[in-house]
Coordinates of C-alpha atoms in Angstrom, one line a residue:
X1 CA 7.8 -18.0 -10.3
X2 CA 10.8 -16.1 -11.6
X3 CA 10.5 -12.3 -11.5
X4 CA 10.4 -10.6 -14.8
X5 CA 13.6 -8.7 -15.8
X6 CA 13.7 -5.2 -14.4
X7 CA 13.4 -3.7 -17.9
X8 CA 10.0 -5.3 -18.2
X9 CA 8.7 -3.0 -15.5
X10 CA 7.7 -0.5 -18.2
X11 CA 5.0 -2.9 -19.3
X12 CA 3.1 -2.5 -16.0
X13 CA 4.5 0.8 -14.5
X14 CA 3.0 4.2 -15.3
X15 CA 5.3 7.2 -15.5
X16 CA 5.4 9.2 -12.4
X17 CA 3.4 12.0 -14.1
X18 CA 0.4 9.6 -14.2
X19 CA 0.3 9.8 -10.4
X20 CA 0.3 13.6 -10.4
X21 CA -3.3 13.9 -9.6
X22 CA -3.1 12.7 -6.0
X23 CA -6.2 14.4 -4.5
X24 CA -4.6 14.5 -1.1
X25 CA -1.4 16.4 -2.1
X26 CA -0.5 19.8 -3.7
X27 CA 2.6 18.2 -5.1
X28 CA 3.2 18.3 -8.9
X29 CA 5.6 15.4 -9.6
X30 CA 5.1 15.8 -13.4
X31 CA 7.0 19.1 -12.9
X32 CA 9.6 18.3 -10.3
X33 CA 10.3 15.4 -7.9
X34 CA 12.1 15.4 -4.6
X35 CA 14.7 12.6 -4.6
X36 CA 16.5 13.1 -1.3
X37 CA 15.8 14.9 2.0
X38 CA 18.5 16.3 4.3
X39 CA 17.0 17.2 7.6
X40 CA 18.5 19.2 10.5
X41 CA 16.2 19.2 13.5
X42 CA 16.3 20.6 17.0
X43 CA 13.9 19.1 19.5
X44 CA 12.4 21.8 21.8
X45 CA 10.4 20.1 24.5
X46 CA 9.4 23.2 26.5
X47 CA 7.9 24.9 23.4
X48 CA 6.6 21.6 21.8
X49 CA 8.2 22.2 18.5
X50 CA 10.8 21.1 16.1
X51 CA 13.1 23.8 14.7
X52 CA 14.1 22.5 11.3
X53 CA 16.1 23.0 8.1
X54 CA 15.0 20.8 5.2
X55 CA 17.2 20.6 2.1
X56 CA 15.4 19.0 -0.8
X57 CA 17.3 17.5 -3.7
X58 CA 15.3 18.0 -6.9
X59 CA 14.8 16.2 -10.2
X60 CA 13.2 18.7 -12.6
X61 CA 10.9 16.9 -15.0
X62 CA 9.5 19.9 -17.0
X63 CA 12.1 22.3 -18.5
X64 CA 9.5 25.1 -18.3
X65 CA 8.4 24.4 -14.7
X66 CA 8.2 27.8 -12.9
X67 CA 7.9 26.6 -9.3
X68 CA 8.3 23.9 -6.7
X69 CA 5.1 23.2 -5.0
X70 CA 5.2 21.5 -1.5
X71 CA 2.7 20.3 1.1
X72 CA 2.8 22.0 4.6
X73 CA 0.5 22.1 7.5
X74 CA 0.8 24.8 10.3
X75 CA 4.5 25.3 9.6
X76 CA 6.2 28.6 10.2
X77 CA 8.5 29.3 7.2
X78 CA 11.5 31.4 8.1
X79 CA 13.4 31.4 4.8
X80 CA 13.7 29.6 1.5
X81 CA 17.0 29.4 -0.5
X82 CA 18.3 27.8 -3.7
X83 CA 21.5 25.8 -3.2
X84 CA 23.7 25.2 -6.2
X85 CA 26.2 22.4 -6.8
X86 CA 29.0 24.4 -5.1
X87 CA 26.9 25.2 -2.0
X88 CA 26.2 28.8 -2.9
X89 CA 22.8 30.0 -1.8
X90 CA 20.3 32.5 -3.3
X91 CA 17.1 33.7 -1.6
X92 CA 13.9 32.4 -3.3
X93 CA 10.4 34.0 -3.3
X94 CA 7.6 31.9 -2.0
X95 CA 3.9 32.0 -1.2
X96 CA 2.3 30.1 1.6
X97 CA -1.4 29.7 0.8
X98 CA -4.2 29.9 3.3
X99 CA -4.8 26.6 5.1
X100 CA -7.2 24.0 3.8
X101 CA -8.7 22.0 6.7
X102 CA -7.7 18.7 5.3
X103 CA -4.7 19.4 3.0
X104 CA -2.9 22.2 5.0
X105 CA -1.2 25.0 3.1
X106 CA 0.3 24.9 -0.3
X107 CA 3.8 26.2 -0.4
X108 CA 4.8 27.6 -3.8
X109 CA 8.4 28.4 -4.3
X110 CA 9.4 30.4 -7.4
X111 CA 12.3 28.6 -9.0
X112 CA 12.5 29.3 -12.7
X113 CA 16.3 28.5 -12.8
X114 CA 15.7 25.0 -11.5
X115 CA 18.2 24.8 -8.6
X116 CA 19.6 21.4 -7.8
X117 CA 18.5 21.9 -4.2
X118 CA 16.1 24.0 -2.2
X119 CA 16.7 24.7 1.6
X120 CA 13.8 25.7 3.8
X121 CA 14.2 26.9 7.4
X122 CA 11.0 26.4 9.5
X123 CA 9.4 25.5 12.8
X124 CA 6.5 23.2 13.6
X125 CA 3.4 24.2 15.5
X126 CA 2.8 22.8 19.1
X127 CA -0.4 21.5 17.6
X128 CA 1.2 19.7 14.7
X129 CA -1.2 16.9 13.6
X130 CA 1.7 14.5 13.0
X131 CA 3.5 15.0 16.3
X132 CA 2.5 14.3 19.9
X133 CA 4.3 15.9 22.9
X134 CA 3.9 14.2 26.2
X135 CA 4.8 15.5 29.6
X136 CA 6.8 13.2 32.0
X137 CA 3.6 12.5 33.9
X138 CA 2.1 11.1 30.7
X139 CA 4.8 8.4 30.2
X140 CA 5.2 5.1 31.9
X141 CA 8.3 6.1 33.9
X142 CA 7.3 9.7 34.5
X143 CA 11.0 10.8 34.2
X144 CA 11.4 12.6 30.9
X145 CA 9.1 14.2 28.3
X146 CA 8.4 12.1 25.2
X147 CA 7.7 13.1 21.5
X148 CA 6.7 10.9 18.6
X149 CA 5.5 11.3 15.1
X150 CA 2.7 9.6 13.1
X151 CA 3.0 10.6 9.5
X152 CA 0.4 8.3 7.8
X153 CA -1.6 9.3 6.0
X154 CA -0.9 12.9 5.2
X155 CA 0.7 14.2 8.4
X156 CA 4.4 14.3 7.5
X157 CA 3.6 17.8 6.1
X158 CA 3.0 19.0 9.6
X159 CA 6.6 18.5 10.6
X160 CA 8.6 18.7 7.3
X161 CA 7.8 20.7 4.1
X162 CA 7.8 18.1 1.3
X163 CA 5.8 16.4 -1.4
X164 CA 3.5 14.5 0.9
X165 CA 2.2 11.8 -1.5
X166 CA 2.9 8.1 -1.4
X167 CA 3.6 8.2 -5.2
X168 CA 6.9 10.1 -4.5
X169 CA 9.8 8.3 -2.9
X170 CA 13.0 9.8 -1.5
X171 CA 16.0 8.7 0.5
X172 CA 16.9 10.8 3.6
X173 CA 19.5 11.6 6.2
X174 CA 19.1 13.6 9.3
X175 CA 20.9 15.3 12.1
X176 CA 18.9 15.8 15.3
X177 CA 19.9 17.6 18.5
X178 CA 18.0 16.9 21.7
X179 CA 18.4 17.3 25.5
X180 CA 21.0 15.0 27.0
X181 CA 19.6 11.7 28.5
X182 CA 17.0 11.7 25.7
X183 CA 17.3 9.0 23.0
X184 CA 16.2 9.9 19.5
X185 CA 15.2 7.2 16.9
X186 CA 14.0 7.5 13.4
X187 CA 12.7 5.4 10.5
X188 CA 16.3 4.7 9.5
X189 CA 19.2 2.7 10.7
X190 CA 19.5 3.2 14.5
X191 CA 22.5 2.5 16.7
X192 CA 21.4 0.8 19.9
X193 CA 24.8 1.8 21.5
X194 CA 24.6 5.4 20.6
X195 CA 25.6 7.6 23.6
X196 CA 22.8 9.8 25.0
X197 CA 24.8 13.0 24.3
X198 CA 22.1 15.0 22.6
X199 CA 23.5 14.6 19.1
X200 CA 22.2 12.0 16.7
X201 CA 22.6 11.2 13.0
X202 CA 20.6 8.9 10.8
X203 CA 20.7 7.5 7.3
X204 CA 17.8 6.0 5.3
X205 CA 19.5 4.9 2.0
X206 CA 16.3 3.5 0.5
X207 CA 13.8 5.7 -1.3
X208 CA 10.6 5.8 0.9
X209 CA 7.3 7.6 0.6
X210 CA 6.7 10.6 3.0
X211 CA 4.3 8.8 5.3
X212 CA 7.1 6.5 6.4
X213 CA 9.1 9.4 7.7
X214 CA 9.2 9.0 11.5
X215 CA 10.9 10.3 14.6
X216 CA 10.6 9.7 18.4
X217 CA 12.5 10.9 21.4
X218 CA 12.3 10.3 25.1
X219 CA 13.5 8.1 28.0
X220 CA 14.1 5.1 25.8
X221 CA 16.1 1.9 26.7
X222 CA 17.2 -0.8 24.3
X223 CA 17.3 -4.6 24.5
X224 CA 18.5 -6.8 21.7
X225 CA 16.1 -9.6 20.6
X226 CA 18.1 -11.1 17.8
X227 CA 21.0 -10.6 15.4
X228 CA 19.2 -7.9 13.5
X229 CA 16.4 -6.8 15.9
X230 CA 16.1 -4.9 19.2
X231 CA 13.2 -3.5 21.3
X232 CA 13.3 0.1 22.3
X233 CA 10.9 1.2 25.1
X234 CA 10.8 3.1 28.3
X235 CA 13.0 1.4 31.0
X236 CA 10.1 -0.1 32.9
X237 CA 8.6 -1.6 29.8
X238 CA 11.6 -2.8 27.8
X239 CA 12.1 -6.2 29.5
X240 CA 8.4 -7.1 29.2
X241 CA 8.4 -6.0 25.5
X242 CA 11.5 -7.9 24.7
X243 CA 10.0 -11.1 26.2
X244 CA 6.7 -10.5 24.3
X245 CA 8.6 -10.0 21.0
X246 CA 11.2 -12.6 21.5
X247 CA 10.1 -14.3 18.2
X248 CA 11.0 -11.3 16.0
X249 CA 13.9 -13.0 14.3
X250 CA 11.8 -16.1 13.6
X251 CA 9.2 -13.8 12.1
X252 CA 11.8 -12.3 9.8
X253 CA 13.1 -15.7 8.7
X254 CA 9.6 -17.0 8.1
X255 CA 8.7 -14.0 5.9
X256 CA 12.0 -14.4 4.0
X257 CA 11.3 -18.0 3.3
X258 CA 8.0 -17.1 1.7
X259 CA 8.7 -13.8 -0.1
X260 CA 12.5 -13.3 -0.4
X261 CA 15.2 -11.5 1.5
X262 CA 14.5 -8.8 4.1
X263 CA 16.0 -5.8 2.3
X264 CA 16.2 -3.2 5.1
X265 CA 19.1 -4.4 7.2
X266 CA 17.7 -4.2 10.7
X267 CA 14.1 -4.5 12.0
X268 CA 13.8 -2.8 15.4
X269 CA 10.7 -2.1 17.5
X270 CA 9.8 1.0 19.5
X271 CA 7.1 0.5 22.1
X272 CA 5.4 3.9 22.5
X273 CA 3.4 5.4 25.4
X274 CA -0.3 4.3 25.5
X275 CA -1.4 7.5 23.6
X276 CA -0.1 6.1 20.3
X277 CA -3.3 6.1 18.1
X278 CA -2.6 2.8 16.2
X279 CA -1.7 -0.8 16.9
X280 CA 1.5 -0.4 15.0
X281 CA 3.1 1.8 12.3
X282 CA 5.4 0.1 9.8
X283 CA 8.1 2.8 9.8
X284 CA 11.1 1.3 7.9
X285 CA 13.8 -0.2 10.2
X286 CA 11.8 0.9 13.3
X287 CA 8.2 -0.3 13.8
X288 CA 6.3 1.9 16.2
X289 CA 4.0 -0.2 18.4
X290 CA 1.3 0.2 21.0
X291 CA 1.9 -1.2 24.5
X292 CA -1.7 -2.6 24.4
X293 CA -0.3 -5.7 22.6
X294 CA 2.0 -6.6 25.5
X295 CA -0.3 -9.0 27.4
X296 CA 2.2 -11.6 28.5
X297 CA 1.2 -14.6 26.4
X298 CA 2.2 -13.4 22.8
X299 CA -1.5 -13.7 21.8
X300 CA -1.5 -10.2 20.2
X301 CA 1.9 -10.3 18.5
X302 CA 0.2 -10.6 15.1
X303 CA 0.4 -6.8 15.2
X304 CA 4.2 -7.2 14.9
X305 CA 4.0 -9.8 12.2
X306 CA 1.7 -7.3 10.4
X307 CA 4.1 -4.4 10.7
X308 CA 7.0 -6.7 9.6
X309 CA 5.0 -7.9 6.6
X310 CA 4.8 -4.3 5.5
X311 CA 8.5 -4.5 4.8
X312 CA 7.4 -6.3 1.6
X313 CA 3.8 -5.0 1.0
X314 CA 3.7 -1.3 1.6
X315 CA 7.3 -0.3 2.3
X316 CA 8.8 -2.1 -0.7
X317 CA 5.8 -2.0 -3.0
X318 CA 3.7 1.0 -2.1
X319 CA 0.2 2.2 -2.9
X320 CA 0.6 5.3 -5.2
X321 CA -2.4 7.0 -3.7
X322 CA -4.6 6.4 -0.6
X323 CA -7.4 5.2 -2.8
X324 CA -5.2 2.2 -3.4
X325 CA -4.5 1.6 0.3
X326 CA -5.6 -2.1 0.1
X327 CA -2.4 -2.8 -1.9
X328 CA -0.6 -2.0 1.4
X329 CA -3.0 -3.2 4.0
X330 CA -4.8 -6.1 2.3
X331 CA -1.6 -7.7 1.1
X332 CA 0.0 -7.2 4.5
X333 CA -2.9 -8.7 6.4
X334 CA -2.6 -11.8 4.2
X335 CA 1.2 -12.0 4.7
X336 CA 0.6 -11.5 8.5
X337 CA -1.6 -14.6 8.5
X338 CA 1.0 -16.7 6.8
X339 CA 3.6 -15.6 9.3
X340 CA 1.2 -16.3 12.2
X341 CA 0.4 -19.8 10.8
X342 CA 4.0 -20.7 10.4
X343 CA 5.0 -19.6 13.9
X344 CA 1.9 -20.2 16.0
X345 CA -0.1 -22.7 14.1
X346 CA -3.0 -22.8 11.6
X347 CA -5.6 -22.7 14.4
X348 CA -4.6 -19.2 15.5
X349 CA -4.2 -17.9 11.9
X350 CA -7.7 -19.3 11.0
X351 CA -9.2 -17.8 14.1
X352 CA -7.8 -14.3 13.3
X353 CA -9.0 -14.6 9.7
X354 CA -12.5 -15.6 10.8
X355 CA -12.6 -12.8 13.4
X356 CA -11.9 -10.2 10.7
X357 CA -14.2 -11.8 8.1
X358 CA -17.1 -12.0 10.5
X359 CA -16.6 -8.4 11.7
X360 CA -16.5 -7.2 8.1
X361 CA -19.7 -9.2 7.2
X362 CA -21.4 -7.4 10.0
X363 CA -20.3 -3.9 9.1
X364 CA -19.8 -3.7 5.4
X365 CA -23.5 -3.5 4.6
X366 CA -23.8 -0.3 6.7
X367 CA -21.2 1.5 4.6
X368 CA -21.8 3.6 1.5
X369 CA -21.4 1.5 -1.7
X370 CA -18.3 3.3 -2.7
X371 CA -16.6 2.6 0.6
X372 CA -17.3 -1.2 0.2
X373 CA -15.0 -1.4 -2.8
X374 CA -11.3 -2.3 -2.6
X375 CA -10.6 0.4 -5.2
X376 CA -13.2 3.1 -4.6
X377 CA -13.7 6.3 -6.5
X378 CA -11.4 8.7 -4.7
X379 CA -13.7 11.7 -4.6
X380 CA -15.0 12.5 -1.2
X381 CA -12.8 10.1 0.7
X382 CA -10.4 11.7 3.2
X383 CA -6.9 10.2 3.2
X384 CA -7.2 9.0 6.9
X385 CA -10.5 7.4 6.1
X386 CA -9.3 5.6 3.1
X387 CA -7.7 2.8 5.2
X388 CA -10.9 1.2 6.5
X389 CA -11.6 -2.4 7.5
X390 CA -12.4 -3.0 3.8
X391 CA -8.7 -2.3 2.8
X392 CA -7.4 -4.7 5.5
X393 CA -10.1 -7.4 5.7
X394 CA -11.7 -7.5 2.3
X395 CA -8.2 -7.2 0.7
X396 CA -6.8 -10.1 2.7
X397 CA -9.9 -12.1 2.1
X398 CA -9.4 -11.6 -1.7
X399 CA -5.8 -12.8 -1.5
X400 CA -6.9 -15.9 0.6
X401 CA -9.4 -16.6 -2.2
X402 CA -6.7 -16.4 -4.8
X403 CA -4.5 -18.8 -2.7
X404 CA -7.4 -21.2 -2.5
X405 CA -8.2 -21.0 -6.2
X406 CA -4.6 -21.3 -7.5
X407 CA -3.0 -23.4 -4.7
X408 CA -0.6 -22.2 -2.2
X409 CA 2.6 -23.1 -4.0
X410 CA 1.7 -21.3 -7.2
X411 CA 0.3 -18.3 -5.4
X412 CA 3.4 -18.0 -3.2
X413 CA 5.5 -18.0 -6.3
X414 CA 3.3 -15.3 -7.9
X415 CA 3.4 -13.1 -4.8
X416 CA 7.2 -13.3 -4.5
X417 CA 7.5 -12.4 -8.1
X418 CA 5.1 -9.5 -7.6
X419 CA 7.2 -8.1 -4.7
X420 CA 10.4 -8.5 -6.7
X421 CA 9.0 -7.0 -9.8
X422 CA 7.6 -3.8 -8.3
X423 CA 10.3 -3.4 -5.5
X424 CA 11.0 0.2 -4.6
X425 CA 8.0 1.5 -6.7
X426 CA 4.6 3.1 -5.8
X427 CA 1.8 1.6 -7.9
X428 CA -1.9 1.8 -8.5
X429 CA -4.6 -0.9 -8.4
X430 CA -4.7 -0.9 -12.1
X431 CA -0.9 -1.6 -12.4
X432 CA -1.3 -4.5 -9.9
X433 CA -4.1 -5.9 -12.0
X434 CA -2.2 -5.5 -15.3
X435 CA 0.6 -7.6 -13.7
X436 CA -1.8 -10.1 -12.2
X437 CA -3.7 -10.9 -15.4
X438 CA -0.8 -12.5 -17.4
X439 CA 1.2 -13.7 -14.5
X440 CA -1.5 -15.5 -12.5
X441 CA -5.0 -15.5 -14.1
X442 CA -3.9 -16.4 -17.7
X443 CA -0.9 -18.4 -16.6
X444 CA -3.2 -20.9 -14.8
X445 CA -6.3 -20.9 -17.0
X446 CA -9.6 -22.2 -15.6
X447 CA -8.8 -21.4 -12.0
X448 CA -10.6 -18.0 -11.7
X449 CA -12.3 -15.8 -14.2
X450 CA -11.3 -12.2 -14.8
X451 CA -14.8 -10.9 -14.1
X452 CA -14.5 -12.6 -10.6
X453 CA -11.3 -10.7 -9.9
X454 CA -12.9 -7.4 -11.0
X455 CA -15.9 -8.1 -8.8
X456 CA -13.7 -8.4 -5.8
X457 CA -11.8 -5.2 -6.6
X458 CA -14.4 -2.9 -8.0
X459 CA -17.6 -4.4 -6.6
X460 CA -19.4 -3.4 -3.4
X461 CA -19.9 -6.0 -0.7
X462 CA -18.3 -9.4 -0.5
X463 CA -18.7 -12.1 -3.3
X464 CA -21.1 -14.8 -2.2
X465 CA -18.6 -17.6 -2.8
X466 CA -15.9 -16.0 -0.7
X467 CA -14.2 -18.9 1.2
X468 CA -14.0 -19.0 5.0
X469 CA -11.6 -21.1 7.0
X470 CA -13.0 -23.8 9.3
X471 CA -12.6 -23.4 13.1
X472 CA -14.0 -26.1 15.3
X473 CA -13.2 -24.0 18.4
X474 CA -15.3 -21.1 17.0
X475 CA -18.1 -23.5 16.0
X476 CA -18.2 -24.8 19.6
X477 CA -18.2 -21.2 20.9
X478 CA -21.1 -20.4 18.6
X479 CA -23.1 -23.2 20.1
X480 CA -22.3 -22.2 23.7
X481 CA -23.1 -18.6 23.0
X482 CA -26.5 -19.6 21.5
X483 CA -27.3 -21.8 24.5
X484 CA -26.3 -19.0 26.9
X485 CA -28.5 -16.5 25.1
X486 CA -31.4 -18.9 25.0
X487 CA -31.1 -19.4 28.7
X488 CA -30.2 -23.1 28.6
X489 CA -26.5 -22.7 29.6
X490 CA -25.6 -20.6 32.6
X491 CA -22.7 -18.2 32.1
X492 CA -20.6 -20.0 34.8
X493 CA -20.9 -23.2 32.7
X494 CA -19.3 -21.7 29.6
X495 CA -16.2 -23.8 28.7
X496 CA -14.2 -20.6 28.7
X497 CA -11.5 -21.4 31.2
X498 CA -8.9 -22.0 28.4
X499 CA -10.2 -19.6 25.8
X500 CA -7.4 -17.5 24.3
X501 CA -7.7 -13.8 23.5
X502 CA -9.1 -14.5 20.0
X503 CA -11.7 -16.9 21.3
X504 CA -13.0 -14.3 23.9
X505 CA -13.0 -11.7 21.1
X506 CA -15.1 -14.0 19.0
X507 CA -17.6 -14.8 21.8
X508 CA -18.1 -11.1 22.5
X509 CA -18.2 -10.0 18.9
X510 CA -21.1 -12.3 18.1
X511 CA -23.2 -11.3 21.1
X512 CA -26.3 -9.1 20.3
X513 CA -25.4 -5.4 20.0
X514 CA -27.4 -4.8 23.2
X515 CA -27.6 -7.9 25.4
X516 CA -29.9 -7.9 28.4
X517 CA -28.6 -6.4 31.7
X518 CA -29.1 -9.8 33.3
X519 CA -26.9 -11.5 30.6
X520 CA -23.9 -9.1 31.0
X521 CA -24.2 -9.2 34.8
X522 CA -24.1 -13.0 34.6
X523 CA -21.0 -13.1 32.4
X524 CA -19.2 -10.6 34.6
X525 CA -20.0 -12.5 37.8
X526 CA -18.6 -15.7 36.3
X527 CA -15.6 -14.4 34.3
X528 CA -14.7 -11.0 35.8
X529 CA -14.2 -9.2 32.5
X530 CA -14.7 -5.7 34.0
X531 CA -11.3 -4.3 34.8
X532 CA -9.4 -6.6 32.4
X533 CA -6.0 -5.3 31.3
X534 CA -6.4 -7.1 28.0
X535 CA -7.6 -4.1 25.9
X536 CA -9.0 -6.2 23.0
X537 CA -11.3 -8.0 25.4
X538 CA -12.0 -4.9 27.5
X539 CA -13.1 -2.8 24.5
X540 CA -15.6 -5.5 23.4
X541 CA -16.8 -6.1 26.9
X542 CA -17.5 -2.4 27.8
X543 CA -19.3 -1.8 24.5
X544 CA -21.7 -4.6 25.2
X545 CA -22.1 -3.9 28.9
X546 CA -22.8 -0.1 28.3
X547 CA -25.3 -1.0 25.6
X548 CA -27.0 -3.3 28.1
X549 CA -27.3 -0.5 30.7
X550 CA -24.8 -1.8 33.2
X551 CA -23.7 1.3 35.0
X552 CA -21.5 -0.7 37.3
X553 CA -18.9 -1.0 34.4
X554 CA -18.7 2.8 33.8
X555 CA -15.8 3.6 36.1
X556 CA -13.7 0.7 34.6
X557 CA -14.7 1.7 31.1
X558 CA -13.6 5.2 31.9
X559 CA -10.2 3.9 33.1
X560 CA -9.8 1.9 29.9
X561 CA -10.6 5.1 27.8
X562 CA -8.2 7.2 29.8
X563 CA -5.4 4.6 29.8
X564 CA -5.5 3.8 26.1
X565 CA -5.2 6.3 23.2
X566 CA -5.3 3.7 20.4
X567 CA -8.2 4.7 18.2
X568 CA -9.5 1.2 17.5
X569 CA -9.7 0.3 21.2
X570 CA -11.0 3.7 22.5
X571 CA -13.5 5.2 20.1
X572 CA -16.0 2.2 20.2
X573 CA -16.4 2.7 23.9
X574 CA -17.0 6.5 23.5
X575 CA -19.5 5.6 20.7
X576 CA -21.3 3.2 23.1
X577 CA -21.6 5.9 25.7
X578 CA -22.8 8.4 23.1
X579 CA -26.0 6.4 22.4
X580 CA -27.8 7.9 25.4
X581 CA -27.9 11.5 26.8
X582 CA -26.6 10.4 30.2
X583 CA -23.8 8.3 28.6
X584 CA -22.8 11.1 26.3
X585 CA -22.5 13.5 29.2
X586 CA -20.4 11.0 31.1
X587 CA -18.2 10.4 28.1
X588 CA -17.7 14.1 27.8
X589 CA -16.5 14.2 31.4
X590 CA -14.0 11.4 30.8
X591 CA -12.8 13.1 27.6
X592 CA -12.2 16.4 29.4
X593 CA -9.8 14.6 31.8
X594 CA -8.2 12.3 29.2
X595 CA -7.9 14.7 26.2
X596 CA -4.4 16.0 27.0
X597 CA -3.1 12.5 26.9
X598 CA -4.6 11.7 23.5
X599 CA -2.9 12.1 20.1
X600 CA -4.3 14.8 17.9
X601 CA -5.8 12.1 15.6
X602 CA -7.6 10.6 18.6
X603 CA -8.9 13.9 19.8
X604 CA -10.2 14.7 16.3
X605 CA -12.0 11.3 16.0
X606 CA -13.7 11.6 19.4
X607 CA -14.8 15.2 18.9
X608 CA -16.3 14.2 15.5
X609 CA -18.1 11.4 17.3
X610 CA -19.5 13.8 19.9
X611 CA -20.6 16.3 17.3
X612 CA -22.5 13.6 15.4
X613 CA -24.2 12.3 18.5
X614 CA -25.3 15.8 19.6
X615 CA -26.5 16.6 16.1
X616 CA -28.6 13.3 16.0
X617 CA -30.1 14.2 19.4
X618 CA -31.5 17.5 18.2

């Protein structure tokens, strides 16, 4: 459908002041808004810190505003100055409040004269929650140290003083100095041919939220994969990565055919060391990706189609607060499925949708009622916890339901119009619904009732009539699994020789939580899952084998936990060990050896898991 005129945005958009109560930020955008960030950074590997100067361009909203309030976490502030239009500076008074465990320290800068810019000189902490520093021995090639950021959800404040809320968007440019031979990249336009001379400059002309601010530096090689894409990775990884992600340009073209032009110029990929805590991070122009998706057969490249899809849902149209995270992740998971279907076939797309739906059906009933909602009440939900499987899987399931109800052609037109209409804005669930009601629900009457929409968004659980795709392959696997568990089909006679990754995942996901020891030993003897380098299969296998009491898998599980820092693939194995005192003690030994190679977010998650297990044992 045709997008509404830009002027019509006022009918659905709230003024920025309406987003001022972001519970995860100290920022006061009803008083003043940062519109541009000028960064000057020096990377200090020996001290594991960034020495920085951040100059913030300001748009004062309230003529009586007495101060600029920023988010920081563990930053050492050296000075704060006002900068006038002619470049003259004046020292400003500031107060750095005591640190809150989740939010960090509020930085209040007295600025009654409302300067056009404020300049802050600072240094990061070696323990900055949004940065990880790796020694050469912790990298693939063991040649140079490596550093990378992870700003989502509220960790940008640990390496830049700013308004760290997704409601606030700003453009940025940066100048970064680093040791020679080190390549620096950022969530901006990157030059693959830039000399490794220790001096880098970047420009991000589009206004982005703070969680998309990103930087990495290390022994990084580059290989082009298309006219507007390249893979960046350590030299020993770059060729394998470029082969795995050879379809990147096709992915971009597919997404463009569905939802309009790719508006960011280039789409490059950085493959990080294994300690990266996520599958991928949709940093503009430069997706950060885990090496665990490089398995040689492109079976896990849906992670890349997911991060690419964020170029429309998330980066272009952004959730205004983390409570609305499903607007980013649910929409993106739906678009990911459409890209996967177009490039790799409906069978694979349906299998991935079924995997996520079945996993959600199994887990959602164990969650608090508020956590089962797409748009939960924000109180008591940490920013990092807001992006649960509900945001991804229930959100995409809702959009697949809309597609089924309204037909693919009309729903595609609606979704393209939605992206065009809200482009470069951060919005709430309520704004999305205010747009949906006249442009989809009322435009095609009789297809879906408004109370059904509200039940999906504000209701707990999953509506009973939620549609699921058909998968004859999964149906056959269900029958084989049942026969195996009943004892009528030996493990060696499972028709698993040609199962793809998703089919093995499905087989393992639907096993009992604690199979018998004989059952897991039979599967392993027939199919040799212990020691697999496919991390998706390995995580599921070790969880079940540990639960069954198979101590023979413990060393391989420990290798998996040590080799991989991705939260989703590592913490379930720790959790499986933590169910018994002996397993918990063993997991503690593994963690003691692996800890230094984990990202701070991974460390925090595992230590919380240990504390909970020890508390339950008392």
